[in-house]
Structures are given as C-alpha cells and as structure tokens.
mmCIF file of C-alpha atoms and ligand atoms in Angstrom:
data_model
loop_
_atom_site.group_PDB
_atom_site.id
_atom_site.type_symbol
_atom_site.label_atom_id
_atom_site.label_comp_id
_atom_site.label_asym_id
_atom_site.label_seq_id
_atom_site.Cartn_x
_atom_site.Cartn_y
_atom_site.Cartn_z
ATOM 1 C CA UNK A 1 -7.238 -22.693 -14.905
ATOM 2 C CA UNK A 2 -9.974 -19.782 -16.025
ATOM 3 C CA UNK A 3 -7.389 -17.074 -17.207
ATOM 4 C CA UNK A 4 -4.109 -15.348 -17.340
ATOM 5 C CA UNK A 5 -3.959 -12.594 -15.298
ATOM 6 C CA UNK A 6 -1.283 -9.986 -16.239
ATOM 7 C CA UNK A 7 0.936 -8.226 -13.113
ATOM 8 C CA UNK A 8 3.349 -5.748 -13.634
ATOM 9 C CA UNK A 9 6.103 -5.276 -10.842
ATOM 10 C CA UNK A 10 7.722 -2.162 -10.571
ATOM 11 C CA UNK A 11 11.427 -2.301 -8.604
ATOM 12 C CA UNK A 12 11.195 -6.435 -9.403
ATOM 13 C CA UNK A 13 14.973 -6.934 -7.921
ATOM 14 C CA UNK A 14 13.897 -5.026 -4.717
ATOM 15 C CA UNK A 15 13.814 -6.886 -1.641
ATOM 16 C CA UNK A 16 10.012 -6.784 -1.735
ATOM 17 C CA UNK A 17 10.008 -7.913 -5.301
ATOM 18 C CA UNK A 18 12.148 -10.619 -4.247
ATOM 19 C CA UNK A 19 9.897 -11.373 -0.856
ATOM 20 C CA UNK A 20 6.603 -11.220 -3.338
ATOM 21 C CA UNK A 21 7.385 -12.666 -6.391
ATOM 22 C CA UNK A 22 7.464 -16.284 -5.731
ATOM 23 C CA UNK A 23 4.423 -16.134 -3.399
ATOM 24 C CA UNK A 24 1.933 -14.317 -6.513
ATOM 25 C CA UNK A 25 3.839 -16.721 -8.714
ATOM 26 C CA UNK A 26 2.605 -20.030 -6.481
ATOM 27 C CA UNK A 27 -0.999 -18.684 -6.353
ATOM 28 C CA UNK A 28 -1.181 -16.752 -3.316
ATOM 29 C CA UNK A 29 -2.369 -13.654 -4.079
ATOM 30 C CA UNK A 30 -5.336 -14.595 -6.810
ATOM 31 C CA UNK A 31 -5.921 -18.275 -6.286
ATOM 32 C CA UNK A 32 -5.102 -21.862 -8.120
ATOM 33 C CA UNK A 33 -7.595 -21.106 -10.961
ATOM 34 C CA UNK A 34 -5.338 -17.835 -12.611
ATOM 35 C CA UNK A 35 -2.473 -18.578 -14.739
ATOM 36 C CA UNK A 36 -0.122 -15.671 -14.275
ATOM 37 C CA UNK A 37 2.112 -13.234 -16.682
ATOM 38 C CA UNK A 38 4.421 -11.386 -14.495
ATOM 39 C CA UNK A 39 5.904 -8.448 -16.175
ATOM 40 C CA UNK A 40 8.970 -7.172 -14.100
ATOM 41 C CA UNK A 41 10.325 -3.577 -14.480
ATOM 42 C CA UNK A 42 13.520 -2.462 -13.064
ATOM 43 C CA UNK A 43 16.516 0.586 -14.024
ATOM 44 C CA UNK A 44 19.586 -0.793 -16.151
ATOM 45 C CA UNK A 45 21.690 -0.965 -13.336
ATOM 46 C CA UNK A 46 19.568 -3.509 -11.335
ATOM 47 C CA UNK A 47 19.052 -5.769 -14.468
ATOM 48 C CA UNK A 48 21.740 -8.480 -13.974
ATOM 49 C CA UNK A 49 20.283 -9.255 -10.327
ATOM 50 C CA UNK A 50 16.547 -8.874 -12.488
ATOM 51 C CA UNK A 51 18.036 -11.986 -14.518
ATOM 52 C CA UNK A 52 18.933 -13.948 -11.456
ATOM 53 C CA UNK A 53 15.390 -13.657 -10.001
ATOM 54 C CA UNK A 54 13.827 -14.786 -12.926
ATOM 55 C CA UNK A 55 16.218 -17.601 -13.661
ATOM 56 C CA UNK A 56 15.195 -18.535 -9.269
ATOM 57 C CA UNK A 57 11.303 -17.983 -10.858
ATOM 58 C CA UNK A 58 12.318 -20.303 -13.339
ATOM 59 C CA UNK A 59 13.884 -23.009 -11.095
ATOM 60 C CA UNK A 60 10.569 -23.480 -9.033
ATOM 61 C CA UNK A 61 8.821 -25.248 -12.031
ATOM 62 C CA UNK A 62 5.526 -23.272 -11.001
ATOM 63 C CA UNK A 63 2.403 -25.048 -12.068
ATOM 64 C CA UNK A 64 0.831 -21.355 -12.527
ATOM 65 C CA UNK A 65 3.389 -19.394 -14.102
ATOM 66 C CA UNK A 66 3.065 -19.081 -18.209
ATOM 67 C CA UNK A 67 5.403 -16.537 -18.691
ATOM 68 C CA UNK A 68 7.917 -13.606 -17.326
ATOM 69 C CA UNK A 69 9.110 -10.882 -19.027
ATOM 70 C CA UNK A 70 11.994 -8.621 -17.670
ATOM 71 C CA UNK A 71 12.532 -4.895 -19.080
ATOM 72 C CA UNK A 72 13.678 -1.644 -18.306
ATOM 73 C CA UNK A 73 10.938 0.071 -20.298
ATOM 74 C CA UNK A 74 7.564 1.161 -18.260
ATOM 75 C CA UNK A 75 5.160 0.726 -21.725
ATOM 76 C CA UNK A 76 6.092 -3.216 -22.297
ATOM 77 C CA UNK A 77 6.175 -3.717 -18.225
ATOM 78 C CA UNK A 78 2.521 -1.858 -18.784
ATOM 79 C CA UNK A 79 1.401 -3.817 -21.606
ATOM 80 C CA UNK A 80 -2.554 -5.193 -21.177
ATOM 81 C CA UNK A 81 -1.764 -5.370 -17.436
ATOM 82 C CA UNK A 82 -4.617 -6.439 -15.187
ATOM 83 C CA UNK A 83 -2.810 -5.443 -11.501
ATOM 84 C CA UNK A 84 0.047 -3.257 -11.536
ATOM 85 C CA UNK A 85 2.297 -3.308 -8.112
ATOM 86 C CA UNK A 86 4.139 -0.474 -7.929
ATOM 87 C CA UNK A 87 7.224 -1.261 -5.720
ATOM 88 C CA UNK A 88 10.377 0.592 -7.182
ATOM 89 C CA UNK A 89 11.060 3.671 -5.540
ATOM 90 C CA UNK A 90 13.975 6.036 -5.163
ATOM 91 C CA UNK A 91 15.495 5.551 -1.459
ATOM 92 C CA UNK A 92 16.089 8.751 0.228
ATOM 93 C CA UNK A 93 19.927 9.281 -0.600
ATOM 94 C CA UNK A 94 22.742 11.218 2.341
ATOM 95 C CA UNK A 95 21.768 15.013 2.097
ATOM 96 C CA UNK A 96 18.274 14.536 0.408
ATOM 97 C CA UNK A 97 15.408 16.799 1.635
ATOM 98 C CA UNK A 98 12.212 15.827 1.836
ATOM 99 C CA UNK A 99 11.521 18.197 -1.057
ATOM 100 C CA UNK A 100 14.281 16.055 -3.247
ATOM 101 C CA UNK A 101 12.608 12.831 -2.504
ATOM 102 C CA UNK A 102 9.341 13.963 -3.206
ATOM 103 C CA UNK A 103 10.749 15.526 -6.687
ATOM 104 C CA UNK A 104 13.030 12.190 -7.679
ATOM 105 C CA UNK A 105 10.076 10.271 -7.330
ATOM 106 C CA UNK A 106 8.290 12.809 -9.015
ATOM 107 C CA UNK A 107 9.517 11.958 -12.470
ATOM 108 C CA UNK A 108 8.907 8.318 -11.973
ATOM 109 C CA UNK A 109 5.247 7.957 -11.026
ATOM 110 C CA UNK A 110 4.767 10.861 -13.953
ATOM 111 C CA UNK A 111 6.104 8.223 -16.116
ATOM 112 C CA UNK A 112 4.695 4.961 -14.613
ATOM 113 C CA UNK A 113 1.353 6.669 -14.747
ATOM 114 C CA UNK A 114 1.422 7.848 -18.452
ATOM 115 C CA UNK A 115 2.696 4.534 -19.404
ATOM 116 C CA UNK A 116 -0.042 2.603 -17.501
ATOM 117 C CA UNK A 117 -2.528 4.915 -19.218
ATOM 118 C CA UNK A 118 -1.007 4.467 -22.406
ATOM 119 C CA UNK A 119 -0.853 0.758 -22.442
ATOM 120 C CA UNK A 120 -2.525 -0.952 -19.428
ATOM 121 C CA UNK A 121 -5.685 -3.179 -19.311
ATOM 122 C CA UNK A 122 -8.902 -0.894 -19.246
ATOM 123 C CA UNK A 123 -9.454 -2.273 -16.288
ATOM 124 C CA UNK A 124 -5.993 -2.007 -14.585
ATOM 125 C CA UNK A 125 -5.929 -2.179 -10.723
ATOM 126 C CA UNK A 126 -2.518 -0.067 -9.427
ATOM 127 C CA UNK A 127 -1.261 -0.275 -5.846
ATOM 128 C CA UNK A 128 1.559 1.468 -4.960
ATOM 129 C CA UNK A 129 4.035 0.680 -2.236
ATOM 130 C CA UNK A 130 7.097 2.772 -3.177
ATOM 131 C CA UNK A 131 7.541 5.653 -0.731
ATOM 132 C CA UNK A 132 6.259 8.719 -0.146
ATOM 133 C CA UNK A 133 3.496 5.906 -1.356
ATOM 134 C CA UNK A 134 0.446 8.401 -0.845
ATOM 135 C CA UNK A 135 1.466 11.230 -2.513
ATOM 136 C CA UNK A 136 3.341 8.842 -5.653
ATOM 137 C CA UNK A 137 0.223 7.348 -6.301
ATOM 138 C CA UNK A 138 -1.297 11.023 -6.216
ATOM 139 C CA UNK A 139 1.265 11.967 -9.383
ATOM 140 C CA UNK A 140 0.497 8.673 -11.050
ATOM 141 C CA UNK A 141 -3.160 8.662 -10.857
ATOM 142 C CA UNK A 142 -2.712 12.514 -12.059
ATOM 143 C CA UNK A 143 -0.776 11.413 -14.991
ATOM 144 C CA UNK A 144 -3.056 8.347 -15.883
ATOM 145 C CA UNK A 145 -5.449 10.598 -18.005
ATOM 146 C CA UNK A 146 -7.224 7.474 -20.084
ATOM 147 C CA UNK A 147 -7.760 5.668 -16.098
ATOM 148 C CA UNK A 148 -10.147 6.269 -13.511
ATOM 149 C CA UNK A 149 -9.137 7.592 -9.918
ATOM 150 C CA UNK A 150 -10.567 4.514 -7.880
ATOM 151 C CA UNK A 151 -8.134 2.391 -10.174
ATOM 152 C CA UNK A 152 -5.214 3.667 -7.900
ATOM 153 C CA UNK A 153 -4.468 2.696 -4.513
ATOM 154 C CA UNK A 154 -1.396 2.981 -1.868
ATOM 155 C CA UNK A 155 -0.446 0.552 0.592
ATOM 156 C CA UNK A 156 -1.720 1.849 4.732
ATOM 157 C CA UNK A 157 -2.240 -2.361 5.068
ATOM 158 C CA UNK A 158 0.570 -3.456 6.299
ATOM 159 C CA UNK A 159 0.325 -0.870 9.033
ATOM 160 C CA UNK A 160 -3.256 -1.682 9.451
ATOM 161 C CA UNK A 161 -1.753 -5.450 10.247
ATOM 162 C CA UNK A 162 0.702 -4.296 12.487
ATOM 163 C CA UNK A 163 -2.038 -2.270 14.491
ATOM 164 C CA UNK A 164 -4.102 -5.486 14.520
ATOM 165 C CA UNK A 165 -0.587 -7.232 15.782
ATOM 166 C CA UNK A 166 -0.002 -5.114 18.207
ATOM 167 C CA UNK A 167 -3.256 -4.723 20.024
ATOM 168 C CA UNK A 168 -4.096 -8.661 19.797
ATOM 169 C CA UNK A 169 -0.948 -9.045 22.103
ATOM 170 C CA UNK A 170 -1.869 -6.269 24.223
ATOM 171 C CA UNK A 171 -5.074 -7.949 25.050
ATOM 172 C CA UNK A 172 -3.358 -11.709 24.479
ATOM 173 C CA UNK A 173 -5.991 -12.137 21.963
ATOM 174 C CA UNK A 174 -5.417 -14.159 18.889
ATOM 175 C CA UNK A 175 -5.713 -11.581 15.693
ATOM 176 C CA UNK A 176 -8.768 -12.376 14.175
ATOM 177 C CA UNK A 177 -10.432 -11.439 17.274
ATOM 178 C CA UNK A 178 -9.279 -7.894 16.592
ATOM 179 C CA UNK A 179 -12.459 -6.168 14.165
ATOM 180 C CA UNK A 180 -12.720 -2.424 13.027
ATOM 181 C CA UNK A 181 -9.465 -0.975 13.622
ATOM 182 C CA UNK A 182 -8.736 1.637 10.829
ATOM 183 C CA UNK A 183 -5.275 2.805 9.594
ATOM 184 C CA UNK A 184 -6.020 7.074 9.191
ATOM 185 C CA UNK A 185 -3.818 9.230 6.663
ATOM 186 C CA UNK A 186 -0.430 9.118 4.990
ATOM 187 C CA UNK A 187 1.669 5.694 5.128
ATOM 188 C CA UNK A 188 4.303 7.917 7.672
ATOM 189 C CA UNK A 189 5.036 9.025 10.963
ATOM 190 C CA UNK A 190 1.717 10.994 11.003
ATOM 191 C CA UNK A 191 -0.669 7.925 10.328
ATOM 192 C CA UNK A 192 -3.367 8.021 12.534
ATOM 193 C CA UNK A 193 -4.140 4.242 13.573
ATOM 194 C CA UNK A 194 -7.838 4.290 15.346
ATOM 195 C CA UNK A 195 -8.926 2.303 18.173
ATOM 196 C CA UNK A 196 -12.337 3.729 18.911
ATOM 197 C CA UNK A 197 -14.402 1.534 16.829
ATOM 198 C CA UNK A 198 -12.253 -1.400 16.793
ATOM 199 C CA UNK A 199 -13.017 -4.360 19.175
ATOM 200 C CA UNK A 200 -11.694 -7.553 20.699
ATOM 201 C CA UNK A 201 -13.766 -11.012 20.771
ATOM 202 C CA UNK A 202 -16.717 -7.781 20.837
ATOM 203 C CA UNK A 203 -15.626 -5.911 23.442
ATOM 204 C CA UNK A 204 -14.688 -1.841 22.703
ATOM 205 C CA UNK A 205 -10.746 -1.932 22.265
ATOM 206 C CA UNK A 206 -10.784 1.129 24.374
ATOM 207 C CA UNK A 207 -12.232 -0.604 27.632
ATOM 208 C CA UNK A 208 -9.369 -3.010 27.113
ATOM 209 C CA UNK A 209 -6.386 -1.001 27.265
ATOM 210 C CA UNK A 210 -5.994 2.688 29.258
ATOM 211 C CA UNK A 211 -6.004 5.483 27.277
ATOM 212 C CA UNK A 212 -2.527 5.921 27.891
ATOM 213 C CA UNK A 213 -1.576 2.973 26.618
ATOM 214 C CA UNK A 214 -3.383 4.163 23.487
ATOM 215 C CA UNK A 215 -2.034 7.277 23.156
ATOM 216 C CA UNK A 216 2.150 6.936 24.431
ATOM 217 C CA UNK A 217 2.727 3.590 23.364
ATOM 218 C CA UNK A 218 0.154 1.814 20.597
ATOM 219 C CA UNK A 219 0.132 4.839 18.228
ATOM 220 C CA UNK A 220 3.703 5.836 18.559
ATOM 221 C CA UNK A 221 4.173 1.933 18.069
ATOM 222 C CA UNK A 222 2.427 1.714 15.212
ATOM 223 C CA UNK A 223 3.736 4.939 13.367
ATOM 224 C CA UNK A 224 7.087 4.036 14.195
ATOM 225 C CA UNK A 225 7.822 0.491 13.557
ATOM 226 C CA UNK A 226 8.921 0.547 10.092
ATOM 227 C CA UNK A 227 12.129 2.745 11.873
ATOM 228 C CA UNK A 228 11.843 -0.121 14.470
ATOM 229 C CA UNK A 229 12.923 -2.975 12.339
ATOM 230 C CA UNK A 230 15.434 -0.821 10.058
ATOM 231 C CA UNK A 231 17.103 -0.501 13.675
ATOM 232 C CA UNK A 232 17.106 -4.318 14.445
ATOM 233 C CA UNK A 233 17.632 -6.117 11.295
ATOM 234 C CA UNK A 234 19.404 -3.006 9.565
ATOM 235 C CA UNK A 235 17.162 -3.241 6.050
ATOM 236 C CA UNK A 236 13.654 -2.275 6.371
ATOM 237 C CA UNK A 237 10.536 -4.270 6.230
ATOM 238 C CA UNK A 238 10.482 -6.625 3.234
ATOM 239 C CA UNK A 239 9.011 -9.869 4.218
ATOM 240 C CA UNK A 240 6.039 -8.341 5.846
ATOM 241 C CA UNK A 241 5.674 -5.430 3.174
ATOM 242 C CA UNK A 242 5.139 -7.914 -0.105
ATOM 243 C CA UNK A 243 2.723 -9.981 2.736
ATOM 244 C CA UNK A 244 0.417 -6.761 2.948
ATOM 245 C CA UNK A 245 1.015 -6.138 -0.914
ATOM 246 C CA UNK A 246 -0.480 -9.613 -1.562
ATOM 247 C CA UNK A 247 -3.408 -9.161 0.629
ATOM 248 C CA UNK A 248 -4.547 -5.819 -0.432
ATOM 249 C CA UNK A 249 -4.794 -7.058 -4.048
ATOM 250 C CA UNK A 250 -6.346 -10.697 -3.193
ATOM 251 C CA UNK A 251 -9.115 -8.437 -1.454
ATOM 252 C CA UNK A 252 -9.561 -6.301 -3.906
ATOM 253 C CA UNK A 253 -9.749 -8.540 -6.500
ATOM 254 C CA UNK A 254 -12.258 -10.628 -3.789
ATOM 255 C CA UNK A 255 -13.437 -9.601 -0.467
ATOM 256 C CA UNK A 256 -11.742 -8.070 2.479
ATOM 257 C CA UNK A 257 -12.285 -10.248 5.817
ATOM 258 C CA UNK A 258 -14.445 -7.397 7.676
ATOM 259 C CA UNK A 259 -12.701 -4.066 7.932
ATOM 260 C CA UNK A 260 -9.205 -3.688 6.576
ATOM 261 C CA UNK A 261 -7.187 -0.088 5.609
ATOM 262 C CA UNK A 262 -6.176 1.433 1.769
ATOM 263 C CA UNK A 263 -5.412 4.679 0.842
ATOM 264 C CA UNK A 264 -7.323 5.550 -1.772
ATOM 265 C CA UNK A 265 -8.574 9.063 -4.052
ATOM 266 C CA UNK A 266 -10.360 10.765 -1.389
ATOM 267 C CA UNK A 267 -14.077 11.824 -2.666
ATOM 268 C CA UNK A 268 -14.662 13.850 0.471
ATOM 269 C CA UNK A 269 -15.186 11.038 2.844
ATOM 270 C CA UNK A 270 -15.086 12.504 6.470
ATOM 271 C CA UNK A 271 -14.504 16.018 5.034
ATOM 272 C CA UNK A 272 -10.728 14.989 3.802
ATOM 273 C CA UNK A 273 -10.345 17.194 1.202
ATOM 274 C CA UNK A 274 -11.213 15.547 -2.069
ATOM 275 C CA UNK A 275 -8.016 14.151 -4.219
ATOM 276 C CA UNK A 276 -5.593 13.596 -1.836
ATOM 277 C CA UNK A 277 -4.569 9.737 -1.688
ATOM 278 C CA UNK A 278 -5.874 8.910 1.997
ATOM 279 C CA UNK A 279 -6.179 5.925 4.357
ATOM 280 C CA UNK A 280 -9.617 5.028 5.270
ATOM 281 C CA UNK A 281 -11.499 2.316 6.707
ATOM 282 C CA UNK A 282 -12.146 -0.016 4.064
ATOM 283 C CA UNK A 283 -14.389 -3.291 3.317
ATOM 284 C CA UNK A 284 -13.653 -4.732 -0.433
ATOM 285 C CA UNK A 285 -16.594 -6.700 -1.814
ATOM 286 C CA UNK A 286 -17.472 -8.287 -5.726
ATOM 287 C CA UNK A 287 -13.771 -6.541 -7.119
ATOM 288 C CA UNK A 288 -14.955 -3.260 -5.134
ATOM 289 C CA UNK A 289 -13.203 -1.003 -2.421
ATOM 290 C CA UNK A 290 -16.313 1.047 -0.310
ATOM 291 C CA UNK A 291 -15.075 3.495 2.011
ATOM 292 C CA UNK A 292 -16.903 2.613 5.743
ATOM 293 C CA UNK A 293 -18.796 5.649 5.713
ATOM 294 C CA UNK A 294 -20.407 5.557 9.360
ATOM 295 C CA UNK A 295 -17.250 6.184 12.000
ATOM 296 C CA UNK A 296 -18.157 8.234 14.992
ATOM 297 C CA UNK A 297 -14.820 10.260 15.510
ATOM 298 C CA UNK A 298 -14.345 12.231 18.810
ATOM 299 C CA UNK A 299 -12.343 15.117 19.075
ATOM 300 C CA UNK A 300 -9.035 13.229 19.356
ATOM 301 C CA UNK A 301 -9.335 11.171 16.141
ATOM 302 C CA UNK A 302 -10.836 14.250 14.426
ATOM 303 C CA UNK A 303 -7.394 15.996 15.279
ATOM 304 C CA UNK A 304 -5.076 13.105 14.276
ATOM 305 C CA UNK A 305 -6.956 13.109 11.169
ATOM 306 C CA UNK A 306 -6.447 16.494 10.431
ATOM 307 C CA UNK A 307 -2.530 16.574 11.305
ATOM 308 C CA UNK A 308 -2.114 13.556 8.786
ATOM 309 C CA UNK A 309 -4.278 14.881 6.238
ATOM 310 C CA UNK A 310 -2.397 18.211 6.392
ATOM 311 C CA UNK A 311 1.387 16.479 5.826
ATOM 312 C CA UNK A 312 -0.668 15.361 2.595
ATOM 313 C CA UNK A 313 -1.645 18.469 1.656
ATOM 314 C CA UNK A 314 1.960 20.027 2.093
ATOM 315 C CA UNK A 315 3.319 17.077 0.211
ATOM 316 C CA UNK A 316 1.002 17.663 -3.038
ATOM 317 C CA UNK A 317 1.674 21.162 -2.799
ATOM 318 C CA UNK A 318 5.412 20.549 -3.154
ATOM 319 C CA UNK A 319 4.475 18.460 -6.372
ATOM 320 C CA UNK A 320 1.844 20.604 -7.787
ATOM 321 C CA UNK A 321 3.550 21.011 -10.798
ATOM 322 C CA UNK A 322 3.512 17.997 -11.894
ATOM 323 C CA UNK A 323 0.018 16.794 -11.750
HETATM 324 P P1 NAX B 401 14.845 -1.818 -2.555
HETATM 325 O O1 NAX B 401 15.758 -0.642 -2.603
HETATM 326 O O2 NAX B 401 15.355 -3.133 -2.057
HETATM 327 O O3 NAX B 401 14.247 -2.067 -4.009
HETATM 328 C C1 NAX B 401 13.739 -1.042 -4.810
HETATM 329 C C2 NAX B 401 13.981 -1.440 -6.243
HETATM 330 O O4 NAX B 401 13.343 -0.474 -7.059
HETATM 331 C C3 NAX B 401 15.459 -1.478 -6.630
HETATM 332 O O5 NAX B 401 15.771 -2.751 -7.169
HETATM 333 C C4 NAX B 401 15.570 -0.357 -7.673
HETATM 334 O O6 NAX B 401 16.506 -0.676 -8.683
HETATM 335 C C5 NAX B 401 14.142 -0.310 -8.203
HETATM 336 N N1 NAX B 401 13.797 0.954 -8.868
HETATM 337 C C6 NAX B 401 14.196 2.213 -8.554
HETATM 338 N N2 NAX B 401 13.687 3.087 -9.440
HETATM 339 C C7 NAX B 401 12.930 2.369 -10.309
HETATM 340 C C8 NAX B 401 12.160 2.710 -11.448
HETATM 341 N N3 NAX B 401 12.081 3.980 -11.885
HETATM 342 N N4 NAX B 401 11.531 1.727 -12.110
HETATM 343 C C9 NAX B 401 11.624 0.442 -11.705
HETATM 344 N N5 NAX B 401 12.364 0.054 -10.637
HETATM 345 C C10 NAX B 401 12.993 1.007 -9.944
HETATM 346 O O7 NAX B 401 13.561 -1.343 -1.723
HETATM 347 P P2 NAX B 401 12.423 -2.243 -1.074
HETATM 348 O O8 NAX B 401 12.814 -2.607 0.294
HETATM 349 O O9 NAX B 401 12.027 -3.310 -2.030
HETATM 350 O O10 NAX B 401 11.259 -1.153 -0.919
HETATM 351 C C11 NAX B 401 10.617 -0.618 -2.045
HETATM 352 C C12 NAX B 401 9.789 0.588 -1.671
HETATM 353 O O11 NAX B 401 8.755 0.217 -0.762
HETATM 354 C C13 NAX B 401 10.579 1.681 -0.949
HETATM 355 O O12 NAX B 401 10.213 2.945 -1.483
HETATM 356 C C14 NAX B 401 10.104 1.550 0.487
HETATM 357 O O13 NAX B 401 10.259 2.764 1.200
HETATM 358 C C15 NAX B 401 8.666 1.177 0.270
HETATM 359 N N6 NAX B 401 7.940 0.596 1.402
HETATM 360 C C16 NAX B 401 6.618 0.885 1.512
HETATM 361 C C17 NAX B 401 5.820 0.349 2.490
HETATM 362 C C18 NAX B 401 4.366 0.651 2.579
HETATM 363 O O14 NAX B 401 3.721 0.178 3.515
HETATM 364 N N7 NAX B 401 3.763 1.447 1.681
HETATM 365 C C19 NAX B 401 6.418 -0.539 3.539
HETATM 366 C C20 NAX B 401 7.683 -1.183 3.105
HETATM 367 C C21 NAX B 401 8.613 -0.284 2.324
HETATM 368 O O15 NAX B 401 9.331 0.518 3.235
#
C-alpha cells in the first residue's frame, strides 16, 4: 500500500452513500495500492442510521480501510481531505419552488465550500452530486476562496453512461463500441446529450439511427430517465448514481477511457459564458481534466447548448447573492 488517501462524504446515510461506500472502501474507485480514510458527514437527525453504516463498514473486515470517522461538523469531515464527494443535498420538499431549493441548498454548499477551503488538502479534488448539482458546486467553488476553480466538479457522468446505454442498444452494439458522445449543460431536463461526433465500432452515430430517433426519443430519453426510474422503483437512482460517482473520480485521479462528460468551471470553452459550472466533453489524463476543445457543432447542438446554458444562467442569477 503507497498511501492513505483521505475522502470526505457528504449525505454518508443517503442511499448513494450507502450504494458507494463499500465499493471506495474495497478499492474500487482508486485501486489496491491506497489505504483509505473515509470521513462521513451527515445532519443530527440522520446520525443513528450514520452509526449503522459504519458499524456494516466495519463488519466487512476491509483489507484497505484504516479508519472512519462520522460527524455532523463540515471542518473535521474537511480535515486534510484529498477527494471530497459531495452527496448530501436538500430534497425538494411539497410546495417548494425552484427558487426555495436553489436557496436551501444555498446555505449548505456556502458552508461546505468555506469549510473545504478552510481545512481541506491543498490539493483537494470536490465532485458534487447533490442536486441542483451544477449550480451547488457554482456556490461552493465561490465560497472556496483559498481553492482553485478546476478543483470543483459536478456529476453530467452518469448521464453521459446512460447516453452511451442507450444508443449501444439502439444499434445492438456492446458499450465500449460507443466513442465521443458528450453530455452538454446542466445535470436536468435541459441537458443536451450530443450524438454528432459520437460513433459506433467507427461509424457516425448519426448514420445509425434517423434523426428522429435522435431528436423524439434518445434525447428526451436521456434527459428524462432519472424521472423514469423514480416512476418504476419509486426512489430515484442510487445504485447507478454512486457507480458514475466512482468513475468520475478514478478518472480523474487516472485517465478517462477516451471521451467521457464533467461539468466543470467554464473558461469560455465553446463561447459558454465563463464561470458557470457546465458539462463538456471531457478526456482526464496524468490527474488532469482537458476540455475536448475541437467539436464541430451545427446549428441544432449550438441551440441545445444555448437553452441549457441559459437555465444555468437563470439559476446563478437566483443565487447571486451568495457567491
Ligand atoms: P438521500 O435523501 O437518500 O440522501 C441524502 C442524504 O444527505 C441524507 O441522508 C441527508 O440526511 C443528507 N444531508 C442533507 N443535508 C446535508 C448536509 N447539509 N450535510 C450532510 N448531509 C446532508 O438522497 P440520495 O438518493 O442519496 O441523493 C443525494 C443527492 O444526489 C440528491 O440531491 C439527488 O438529487 C442527487 N442526485 C444527483 C445525480 C447526478 O447525476 N448529479 C443523480 C442521482 C441523484 O438524483
């Protein structure tokens, strides 16, 4: 073993904290040669079921695992942390407006980031999943003064696999045939997921399926499906969320496999105006994340862009205050 890596884990008793914990804590997400610290932060009320998790971490006797601290305080979750996973999230409650959600979460990424600023490894690496994810990890890498702005990510990944999913069985092609594809935007209804540089065993997607396909059922598909599987299995996506967690910060920490999707401080890229926590087209090489910089985008994508990238700008407006 060649170190201890540190992880903080925001909304630990969460069903994705519960669906990712045991999985970084066997080695999955950074490999057999890191020991791992696992800091888990939670709110007093969700402590007791905190306890039982970490008594289950306890139980699996992992080779890997040094040490686990639980807490309800953000600056000893932070403490020297190396990868911060910010999960834990206020859930939209009956009568909440958009503005509300925006505003309760507000006060908690303010906090997470000052905290992770305050008492995080120089070197930190933050990905946020809690929702509105983009525009969170916009107030926390506001409030993370001491940090730099490509230390903060959000989670588009697990979209970007379920656009992968989707079009492999479209074509009945196995998934790793599937290269290119780009998640566009906000992780939301407005996410713009891009076929026109993606292909299939090297064919253009877009001589594979009709453009109808493309536009009435692959994008609504894809922008929909977290709604999809809250209708099924009546809880939303947990399983498949703390998968796309795990590989966003194994390829960030290593390489991506080709092209893959994070949302990440816009510099400008593609004329997205600069700041604004956006989905790109991403390849992650030696502990970096480079932005693919050389997408042809026709009139269409250009649009979709444009409608996602506005929600975001409505959405920091409504938290301008705090940033
Ligand atoms: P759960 O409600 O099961 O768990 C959230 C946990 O966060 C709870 O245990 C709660 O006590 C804790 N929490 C709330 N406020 C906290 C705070 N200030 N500090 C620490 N912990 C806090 O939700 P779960 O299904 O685990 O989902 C977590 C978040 O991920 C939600 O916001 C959800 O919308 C979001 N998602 C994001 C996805 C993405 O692709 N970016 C996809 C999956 C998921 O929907």
């Amino acid at each position: 073993m060649s170190k201890t890596t540190r992880i903080a884990v925001t909304g630990a008793a969460g069903q994705i904290g519960y669906a990712m914990l045991f999985r970084i804590a066997s080695g999955e997400m950074l490999g057999a040669q890191h020991g791992i610290d696992l800091r888990l932060l939670e709110i007093p009320p969700a402590m007791d079921a905190l306890r039982g998790v970490v008594m289950e971490l306890e139980d699996c006797a992992f080779p890997l695992l040094e040490n686990v601290v639980p807490t309800t305080d953000p600056n000893e979750a932070f403490a020297d942390v190396d990868i911060a996973l910010l999960v834990g999230a206020r859930p939209r409650g009956a009568g909440m407006e958009r503005k509300d959600l925006l505003e309760a979460n507000g006060a908690i990424f303010t906090t997470q980031g000052k905290a992770l600023s305050d008492n995080a490894s120089r070197d930190v690496r933050v990905l946020v999943v809690g929702n509105p994810a983009n525009t969170n990890c916009l107030i926390a890498v506001n409030n993370a003064k001491t940090l730099a702005s490509n230390q903060f990510t959000a989670m588009t990944i697990l979209d970007h696999h379920r656009a992968v999913a989707q079009l492999a069985q479209k074509t009945r092609a196995h998934v790793q045939d599937v290269r290119n594809l780009a998640i566009w935007g906000n992780h939301s209804s407005t996410m713009f997921p891009e076929l026109h540089s993606a292909t299939v065993k090297g064919i253009d997607a877009l001589d594979l399926v009709t453009m109808n396909w493309y536009t009435d059922e692959f994008i609504p598909c894809v922008q929909q499906r977290g709604a999809q599987i809250i209708q099924a299995k009546g809880t939303s996506s947990a399983a498949s969320a703390a998968n796309a967690a795990i590989d966003h910060m194994r390829y960030w920490c290593t390489e991506s496999p080709g092209t893959t999707s994070m949302s990440i401080v816009s510099q400008g890229e593609y004329g997205i105006e600069s700041g604004l926590v956006f989905s790109y087209p991403i390849v992650c090489h030696g502990g970096q994340i480079d932005v693919i910089q050389d997408r042809v985008l026709d009139d269409f994508a250009q649009q979709r862009i444009k409608l996602t990238e506005q929600e975001l700008i409505e959405e920091r407006d409504a938290i301008r205050h705090l940033l």
